[in-house]
Structures are given as C-alpha cells and as structure tokens.
Short mmCIF file of C-alpha atoms and ligand atoms in Angstrom, two decimals:
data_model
loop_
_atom_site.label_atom_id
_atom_site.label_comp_id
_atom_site.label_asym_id
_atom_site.label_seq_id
_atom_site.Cartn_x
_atom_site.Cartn_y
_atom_site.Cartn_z
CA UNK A 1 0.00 0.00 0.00
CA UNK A 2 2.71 2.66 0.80
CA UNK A 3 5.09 1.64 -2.03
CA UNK A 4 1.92 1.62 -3.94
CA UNK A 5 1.16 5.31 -2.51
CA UNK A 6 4.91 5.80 -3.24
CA UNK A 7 4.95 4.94 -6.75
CA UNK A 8 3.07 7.85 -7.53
CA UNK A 9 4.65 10.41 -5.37
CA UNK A 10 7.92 9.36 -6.60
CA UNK A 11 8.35 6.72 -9.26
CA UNK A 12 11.02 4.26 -9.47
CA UNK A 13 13.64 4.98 -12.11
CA UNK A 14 15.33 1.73 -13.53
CA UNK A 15 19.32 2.14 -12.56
CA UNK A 16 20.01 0.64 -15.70
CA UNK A 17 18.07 2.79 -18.65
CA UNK A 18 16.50 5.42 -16.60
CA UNK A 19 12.98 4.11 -17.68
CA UNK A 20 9.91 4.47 -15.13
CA UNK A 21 8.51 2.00 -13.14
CA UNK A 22 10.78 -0.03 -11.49
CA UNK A 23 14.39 0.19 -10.32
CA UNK A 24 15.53 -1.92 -12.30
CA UNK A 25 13.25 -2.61 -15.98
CA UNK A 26 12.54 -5.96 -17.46
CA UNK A 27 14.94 -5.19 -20.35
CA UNK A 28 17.85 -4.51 -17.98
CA UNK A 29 16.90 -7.55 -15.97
CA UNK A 30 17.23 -9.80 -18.99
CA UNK A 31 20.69 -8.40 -19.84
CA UNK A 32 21.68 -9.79 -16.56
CA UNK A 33 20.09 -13.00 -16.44
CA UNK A 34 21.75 -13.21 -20.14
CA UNK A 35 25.58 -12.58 -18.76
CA UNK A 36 25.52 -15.00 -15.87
CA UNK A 37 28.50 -15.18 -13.76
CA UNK A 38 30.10 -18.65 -14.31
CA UNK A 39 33.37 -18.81 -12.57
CA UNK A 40 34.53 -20.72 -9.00
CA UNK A 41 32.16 -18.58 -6.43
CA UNK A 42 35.85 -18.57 -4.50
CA UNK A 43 38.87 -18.64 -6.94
CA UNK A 44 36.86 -17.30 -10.04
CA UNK A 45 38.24 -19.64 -12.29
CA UNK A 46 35.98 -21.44 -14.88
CA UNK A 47 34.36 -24.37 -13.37
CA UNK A 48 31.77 -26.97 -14.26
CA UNK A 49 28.03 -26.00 -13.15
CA UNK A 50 28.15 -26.27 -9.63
CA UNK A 51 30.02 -23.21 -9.13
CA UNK A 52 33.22 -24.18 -7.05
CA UNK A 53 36.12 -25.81 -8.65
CA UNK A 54 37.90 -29.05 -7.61
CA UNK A 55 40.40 -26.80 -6.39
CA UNK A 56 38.74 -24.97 -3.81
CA UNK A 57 37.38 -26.35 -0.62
CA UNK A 58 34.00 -25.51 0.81
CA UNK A 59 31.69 -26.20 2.90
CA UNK A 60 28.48 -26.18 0.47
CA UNK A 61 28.25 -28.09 -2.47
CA UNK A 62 27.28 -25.84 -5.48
CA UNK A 63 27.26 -22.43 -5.88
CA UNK A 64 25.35 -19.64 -8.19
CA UNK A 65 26.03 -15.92 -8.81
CA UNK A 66 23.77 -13.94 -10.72
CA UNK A 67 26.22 -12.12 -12.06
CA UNK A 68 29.38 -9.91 -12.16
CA UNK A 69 28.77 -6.76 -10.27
CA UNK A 70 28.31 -4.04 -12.81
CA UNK A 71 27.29 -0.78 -12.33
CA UNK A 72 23.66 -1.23 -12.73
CA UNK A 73 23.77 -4.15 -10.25
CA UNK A 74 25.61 -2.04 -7.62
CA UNK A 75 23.79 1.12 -8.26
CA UNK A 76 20.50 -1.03 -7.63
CA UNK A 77 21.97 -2.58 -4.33
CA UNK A 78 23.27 1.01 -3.06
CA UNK A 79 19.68 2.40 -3.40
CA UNK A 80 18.39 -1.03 -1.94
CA UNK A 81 20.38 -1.10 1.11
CA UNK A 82 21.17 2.71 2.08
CA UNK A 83 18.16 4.69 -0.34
CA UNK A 84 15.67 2.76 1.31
CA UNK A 85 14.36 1.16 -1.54
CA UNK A 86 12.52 -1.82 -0.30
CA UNK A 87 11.06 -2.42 -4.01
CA UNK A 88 14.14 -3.75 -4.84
CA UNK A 89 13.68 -6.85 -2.85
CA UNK A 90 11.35 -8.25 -5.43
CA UNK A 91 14.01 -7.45 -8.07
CA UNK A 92 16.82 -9.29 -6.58
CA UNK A 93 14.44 -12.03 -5.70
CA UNK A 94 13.43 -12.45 -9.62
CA UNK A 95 17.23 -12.93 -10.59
CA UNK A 96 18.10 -15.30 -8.23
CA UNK A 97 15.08 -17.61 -9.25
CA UNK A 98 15.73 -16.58 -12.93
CA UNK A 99 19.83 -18.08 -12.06
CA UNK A 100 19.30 -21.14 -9.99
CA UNK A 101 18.03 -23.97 -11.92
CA UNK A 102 14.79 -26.20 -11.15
CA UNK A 103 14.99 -27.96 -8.09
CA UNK A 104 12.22 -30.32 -8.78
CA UNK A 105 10.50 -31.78 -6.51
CA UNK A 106 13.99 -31.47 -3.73
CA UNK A 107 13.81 -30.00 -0.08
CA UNK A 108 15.10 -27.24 -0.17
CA UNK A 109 15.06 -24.86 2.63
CA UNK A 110 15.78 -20.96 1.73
CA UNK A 111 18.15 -18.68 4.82
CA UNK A 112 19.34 -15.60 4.16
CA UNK A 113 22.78 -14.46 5.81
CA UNK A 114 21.90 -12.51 8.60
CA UNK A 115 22.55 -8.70 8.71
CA UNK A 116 23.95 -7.18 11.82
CA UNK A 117 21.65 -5.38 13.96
CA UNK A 118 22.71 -2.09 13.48
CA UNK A 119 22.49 -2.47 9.49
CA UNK A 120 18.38 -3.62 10.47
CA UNK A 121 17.79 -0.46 12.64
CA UNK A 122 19.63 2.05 10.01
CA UNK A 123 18.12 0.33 7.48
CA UNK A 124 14.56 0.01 9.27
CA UNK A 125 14.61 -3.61 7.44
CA UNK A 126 16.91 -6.49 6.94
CA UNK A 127 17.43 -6.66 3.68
CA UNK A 128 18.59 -10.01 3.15
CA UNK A 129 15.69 -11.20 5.11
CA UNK A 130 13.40 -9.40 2.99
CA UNK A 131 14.89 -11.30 -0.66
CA UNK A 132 15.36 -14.46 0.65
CA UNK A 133 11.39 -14.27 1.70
CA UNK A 134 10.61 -13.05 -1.96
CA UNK A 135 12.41 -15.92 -3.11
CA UNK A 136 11.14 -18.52 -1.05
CA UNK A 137 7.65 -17.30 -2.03
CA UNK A 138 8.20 -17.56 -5.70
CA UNK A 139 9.38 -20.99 -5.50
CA UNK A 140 6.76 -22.26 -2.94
CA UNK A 141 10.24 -23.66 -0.50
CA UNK A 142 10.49 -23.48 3.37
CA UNK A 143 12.21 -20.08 4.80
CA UNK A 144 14.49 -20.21 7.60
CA UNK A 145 16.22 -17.87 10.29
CA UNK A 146 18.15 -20.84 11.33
CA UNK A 147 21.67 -18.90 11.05
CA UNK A 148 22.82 -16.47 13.61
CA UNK A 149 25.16 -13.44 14.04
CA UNK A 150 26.74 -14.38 16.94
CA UNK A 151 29.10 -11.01 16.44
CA UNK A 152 28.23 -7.74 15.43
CA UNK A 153 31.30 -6.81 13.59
CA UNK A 154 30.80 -5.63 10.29
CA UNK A 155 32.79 -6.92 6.90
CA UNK A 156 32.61 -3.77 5.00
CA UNK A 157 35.87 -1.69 4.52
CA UNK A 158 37.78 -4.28 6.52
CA UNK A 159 41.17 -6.16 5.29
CA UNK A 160 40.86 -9.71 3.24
CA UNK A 161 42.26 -11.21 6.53
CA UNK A 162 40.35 -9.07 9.09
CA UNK A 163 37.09 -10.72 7.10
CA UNK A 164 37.94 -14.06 7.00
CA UNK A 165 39.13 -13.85 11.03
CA UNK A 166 35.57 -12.08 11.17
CA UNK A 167 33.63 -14.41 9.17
CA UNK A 168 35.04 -17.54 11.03
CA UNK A 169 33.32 -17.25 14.11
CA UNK A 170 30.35 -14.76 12.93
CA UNK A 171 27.60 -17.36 12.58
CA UNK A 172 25.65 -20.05 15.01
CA UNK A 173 22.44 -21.46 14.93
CA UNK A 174 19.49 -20.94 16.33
CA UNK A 175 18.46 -24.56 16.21
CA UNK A 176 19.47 -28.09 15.24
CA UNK A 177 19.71 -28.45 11.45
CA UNK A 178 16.72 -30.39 9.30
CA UNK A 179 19.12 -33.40 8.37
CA UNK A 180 16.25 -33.89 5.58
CA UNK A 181 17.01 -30.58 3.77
CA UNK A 182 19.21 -29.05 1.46
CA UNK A 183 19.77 -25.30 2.92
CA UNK A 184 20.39 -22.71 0.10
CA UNK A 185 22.04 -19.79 1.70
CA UNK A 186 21.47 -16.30 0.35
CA UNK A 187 23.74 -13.46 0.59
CA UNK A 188 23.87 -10.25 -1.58
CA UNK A 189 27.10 -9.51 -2.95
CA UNK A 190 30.65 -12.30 -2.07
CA UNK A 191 33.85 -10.97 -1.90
CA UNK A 192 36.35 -13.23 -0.96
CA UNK A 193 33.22 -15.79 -0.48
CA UNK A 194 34.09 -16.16 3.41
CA UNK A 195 30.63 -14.74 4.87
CA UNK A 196 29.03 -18.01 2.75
CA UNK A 197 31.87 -20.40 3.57
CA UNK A 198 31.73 -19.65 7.11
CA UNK A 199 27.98 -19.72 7.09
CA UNK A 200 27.78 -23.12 5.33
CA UNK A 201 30.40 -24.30 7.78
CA UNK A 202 27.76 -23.63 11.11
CA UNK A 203 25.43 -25.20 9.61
CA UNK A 204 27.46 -28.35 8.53
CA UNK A 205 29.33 -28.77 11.85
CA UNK A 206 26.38 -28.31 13.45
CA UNK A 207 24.85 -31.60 11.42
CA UNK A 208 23.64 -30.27 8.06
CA UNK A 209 23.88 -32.65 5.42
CA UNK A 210 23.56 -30.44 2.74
CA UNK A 211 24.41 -26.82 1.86
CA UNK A 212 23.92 -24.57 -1.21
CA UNK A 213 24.70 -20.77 -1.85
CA UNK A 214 23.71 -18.54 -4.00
CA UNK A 215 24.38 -14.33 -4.14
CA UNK A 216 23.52 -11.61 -6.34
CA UNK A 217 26.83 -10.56 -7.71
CA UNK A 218 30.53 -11.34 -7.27
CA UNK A 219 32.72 -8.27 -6.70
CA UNK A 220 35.29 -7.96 -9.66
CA UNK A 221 38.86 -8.92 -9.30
CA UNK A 222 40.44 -5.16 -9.26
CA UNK A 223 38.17 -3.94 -6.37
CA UNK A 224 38.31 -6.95 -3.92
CA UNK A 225 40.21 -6.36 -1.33
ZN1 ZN B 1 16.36 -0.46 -17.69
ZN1 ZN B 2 38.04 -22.34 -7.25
#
C-alpha cells in the first residue's frame, strides 16, 4: 500500500536505462540473467556447473552468482540497502530464481545471511531477510532464520584477513539443522566468499547434510580487497 502510494509520489527509475517503473526494468533484468557469472564462487576460475572448482574447498556443495557486479547491479543494491528502496527486494528475488536452476521436486530450505543489527535499525529492514522471503515465495520452499550473528562486527571496509578472522566465528544457529534438507544460503554480494563459507560451515558442523549458496553478484577482481 505505501510503495503503492509511493509509486506515484515518486516513481522508481530503472538504474540501468533510466525508464519508469521499477528500479531496475525488465529489459535490464534480462541483460543480466543473459551474462551470468560462471566462474569458481571462491577462486573465479571457470568451473563446471556447480560453481566451485575441484580446487577450492567448501563447505556447500554448489554455488550460483547472478552475475558480475556491474554498475547497474551495484547502483541497484546502493539504493536497496542505504536509499531505502525496499522495491528492490522483489528485483533481486526475480534474478536469483531466474539463475538457480529447477529444483524439482527437492527439499530445499531458503536462509538468508543474517545482517547485523545495526544495518536492520539504520536500514529500518533487513534486507537479506526481505529477498530471501521473496524468493522462497516464488518458489513455494520453506524459509528459515536458522543462522545467527553471533558477532556484530561488520565486513565492509575491513582487510581480506580481518574478514575471513571475522567471518570464522560470525555465525551459530538458532536450532538443530533439518538433516532432511538441502539449505540454500542467500547473501547479496561475495567478496572473498568467506561470509558463505563460514555460514555453510555452522550449519554443517552443526549436522547439516547439505548446503547450497547462492548471491547476487561477485565483486570484480580489481576492487576486492
Ligand atoms: Zn532499464
Ligand atoms: Zn576455485
């Protein structure tokens, strides 16, 4: 109702044409369900389909990225996360069921990473919470809060090793894993991929026999830190 009240007040401009309507426009969308991201979700390297390489050890099984992050991807995510614009959820959601593939007739439980507190009250929503709802909705699966911040330090701006020694002991759980279910992790945008490793780890050591993750974009090589 008030994004629909919104809308008219103040229409959403697509970050990738300009066009009205949405913040990001079906045209733009398809361009970046068209240039998937294909590489090891950790090393980048070209992989088979499940989205780590032999190489690289993880603690989930297959991996998906929308896509590189561009421009139009970031721009989107910027005005998501500090613009406050919640439509955006439903965007984000669309691309990640537009990447992953069918899951027929699996079970498949959906968990976003959780957001640290202080992001939530800045924010006035969690944002990851709010796309990994969308998605579950879409594809009729189980959502789950199961993961757990168990620290409130934040990743962003910090040193590739200050993030993984971050990321390591970040996550718990709230409860004891559904050994019957695959969880698919969401997170928005992986860096050096240790928020998802270290997620997928909690959840595995904690008796999870199966873990997926997927993001919206993978930062490119030259601005990783
Ligand atoms: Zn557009
Ligand atoms: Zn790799």
């Amino acid at each position: 109702m008030i994004e629909r009240m919104l809308q008219i007040v103040a229409p959403h401009h697509c970050y990738g044409c300009d066009k009205i309507g949405s913040t990001l426009c079906d045209n733009c969308k398809y361009n970046i369900i068209d240039d998937p991201f294909l590489g090891c979700i950790v090393c980048r390297k070209a992989t088979s389909s499940h989205g780590v390489c032999d190489g690289c050890r993880t603690s989930f099984e297959r991996a998906w990225i929308v896509t590189e992050r561009t421009d139009d991807v970031q721009d989107t995510l910027d005005g998501y996360k500090f613009g406050r614009q919640m439509a955006s959820a439903r965007v984000f959601a669309e691309l990640l069921d537009k990447r992953l593939p069918d899951f027929h007739q699996m079970n498949v439980t959906i968990v976003p990473i959780p957001t640290i507190s202080p992001h939530i009250r800045q924010r006035g929503y969690d944002h990851m919470s709010l796309i990994a709802k969308e998605l579950a909705r879409r594809r009729k699966l189980p959502y789950s809060t199961i993961l757990a911040r168990k620290t409130n330090a934040v990743q962003l701006g910090s040193s590739r090793l200050e993030r993984l020694a971050n990321a390591k002991d970040a996550y718990g759980l709230k409860y004891r894993p559904n050994p019957e279910t695959t969880y698919l992790l969401i997170d928005d945008v992986v860096t050096t991929g240790a928020t998802l490793q270290f997620g997928a780890k909690a959840l595995r050591d904690h008796g999870a026999s199966a873990v997926w993750v997927a993001a919206i974009a993978r930062q490119p090589l030259d601005k990783a830190a």
